[in-house]
Amino acid sequence: MSFPADEPLLFTPLPLGALAASAMLSMADVVFLSKLPASTLSRLWRNELWLDRVSGATLQQLVAVVPGLSEYVTRRSYGSRLGNVLRECDEAGLDISNGPIGALLTDGRSAQHVATALAAASSMMRLDSHAAVSNLARCWGVSQDLALDALFSAEPHGLVADMAPLVERGLQVIDILDGGSNSLHTTVGYGILVHKLTKLTGAVPADTSPDARERNSAFAYRSGTIGVLLRSGDIDASIAYAHSLDQNVLLRRNELWSLTSYYADMPQSPDFSLPARGGLHNTEAEMSKDIASSNEAYLHYLVTSAIPILLEHDRLFGAATGEIARQLRHRLERAVSDRRVEAAISTLLTSMP
């Protein structure tokens, strides 16, 4: 296995002297500008592993005078972890595609999230269910999901060249956990795995039920349902989910927690509690994008389940900017093919403040 095309920037350590030279600075220049002792710099100047040996105070003074040094420190920090995770994936038998990793990093998306997603993959391959769900749970969020979607996508955009081994191990982890516990990380990690495998394969890989009585089962049921909507565009599945919300208070609470924590408007509380109040600005902005771009089954879910739940929590949700209503009207103007979706949008618009 080889590393991404930008490996030198990510993985190859450079001497402090080389970094200074790229900024047209000699050691004498750095001594003068930083006021550091020449003896201190001489120990670091030609050492490729100088970053492992430098003190925090010295590093601060160097960053202040050597252009580009802070970026190198950042890239070396996450590059070291990413390199270790890539080696773990290789040892676990995963063939990682270099192109998509490079694209994610070049696009400015977080290398930290890419590393966490790949750590989850290597854990699944080892059937380490605890590590798998622990890493997956740290990928809960709209920005983190970019890396996770790349992990669970087929080529040419997926991180894994051959998805079959990862899917097989993922299904085995689902069986090992068998729903998992009600702890925050197990519940979220297990639910994410159910969702991603459903979205990838088209089949919910676990026994989920709308008659959920525990947080973990409620989260897993929602995860599988959203996967079905995104994969198959089945509006009947959205109708069934909305009906389930009407019948189950726990599902309604889970829906609100899932939306607001995913969009980082509310914290991921260990007991899944929710503050009585809190702005939903991130949720509104991201949901507006979803309304504009989603398939009609997911759009139906938004207007019959997600937005009504958010309006119950905050009656003025979407009213400040009007963007939610504007995007809904725009979808109607573009012509919705299914009359059930058209009717649901019209009904919601009349009820919004």
XYZ file of N, CA, C and O in Angstrom, residues 206-214 217-222 225 237 239-252 254:
128
model
N -29.994 -4.929 10.959
C -30.283 -5.252 12.352
C -31.796 -5.291 12.553
O -32.557 -4.768 11.727
N -32.214 -5.937 13.625
C -33.631 -5.972 13.965
C -33.998 -4.658 14.655
O -33.648 -4.425 15.814
N -34.665 -3.779 13.920
C -35.107 -2.508 14.487
C -36.630 -2.476 14.469
O -37.265 -3.104 13.624
N -37.188 -1.743 15.405
C -38.642 -1.721 15.531
C -39.100 -0.346 15.968
O -38.433 0.320 16.776
N -40.258 0.103 15.466
C -40.810 1.377 15.934
C -41.295 1.304 17.381
O -41.556 2.333 18.003
N -41.428 0.097 17.928
C -41.864 -0.062 19.317
C -40.684 0.032 20.270
O -40.563 -0.760 21.219
N -39.800 0.987 20.019
C -38.589 1.127 20.827
C -38.932 1.580 22.242
O -39.765 2.462 22.438
N -38.254 0.956 23.204
C -38.455 1.322 24.603
C -37.151 1.745 25.270
O -37.139 2.097 26.443
N -36.062 1.677 24.516
C -34.751 2.071 25.015
C -34.132 3.064 24.042
O -34.458 3.086 22.861
N -32.346 1.400 20.984
C -33.235 0.863 19.948
C -33.935 1.981 19.180
O -34.178 1.863 17.972
N -34.253 3.076 19.861
C -34.865 4.220 19.180
C -33.893 4.831 18.174
O -34.254 5.144 17.033
N -32.639 4.968 18.590
C -31.634 5.554 17.708
C -31.364 4.641 16.513
O -31.221 5.103 15.378
N -31.293 3.327 16.768
C -31.039 2.373 15.676
C -32.198 2.334 14.692
O -31.990 2.233 13.473
N -33.442 2.415 15.198
C -34.599 2.419 14.303
C -34.562 3.638 13.389
O -34.763 3.530 12.174
N -34.279 4.799 13.959
C -34.182 6.002 13.133
C -33.034 5.870 12.132
O -33.176 6.239 10.957
N -34.016 3.703 9.229
C -35.039 4.349 8.406
C -34.438 5.424 7.499
O -34.740 5.482 6.298
N -41.812 4.423 3.463
C -40.997 4.301 4.678
C -41.053 5.583 5.495
O -41.074 5.548 6.736
N -43.610 7.700 5.507
C -44.963 7.747 6.075
C -45.041 6.872 7.329
O -45.588 7.275 8.365
N -44.454 5.680 7.248
C -44.456 4.772 8.396
C -43.679 5.362 9.564
O -44.081 5.229 10.729
N -42.568 6.025 9.266
C -41.769 6.622 10.339
C -42.532 7.751 11.019
O -42.530 7.856 12.258
N -43.188 8.613 10.232
C -43.981 9.702 10.816
C -45.085 9.149 11.702
O -45.370 9.690 12.791
N -45.710 8.066 11.280
C -46.750 7.426 12.090
C -46.153 6.892 13.394
O -46.773 7.017 14.464
N -44.956 6.319 13.316
C -44.296 5.793 14.517
C -43.997 6.904 15.510
O -44.130 6.717 16.724
N -43.580 8.067 15.004
C -43.314 9.199 15.897
C -44.569 9.617 16.648
O -44.507 9.988 17.826
N -45.702 9.559 15.973
C -46.969 9.927 16.620
C -47.328 8.970 17.744
O -48.033 9.354 18.691
N -46.827 7.724 17.665
C -47.207 6.698 18.623
C -46.191 6.509 19.747
O -46.493 5.815 20.727
N -45.013 7.098 19.627
C -43.940 6.781 20.562
C -43.204 8.052 20.982
O -42.495 8.669 20.187
N -43.350 8.434 22.238
C -42.716 9.644 22.757
C -41.194 9.536 22.716
O -40.495 10.522 22.438
N -40.670 8.341 22.980
C -39.223 8.158 22.963
C -38.655 8.419 21.572
O -37.593 9.029 21.427
N -39.365 7.974 20.534
C -38.907 8.229 19.170
C -38.908 9.724 18.860
O -38.012 10.224 18.169
N -39.885 10.433 19.374
C -39.942 11.875 19.141
C -38.772 12.573 19.825
O -38.130 13.464 19.254
N -35.930 11.198 20.624
C -34.716 10.796 19.931
C -34.537 11.570 18.626
O -33.415 11.932 18.264
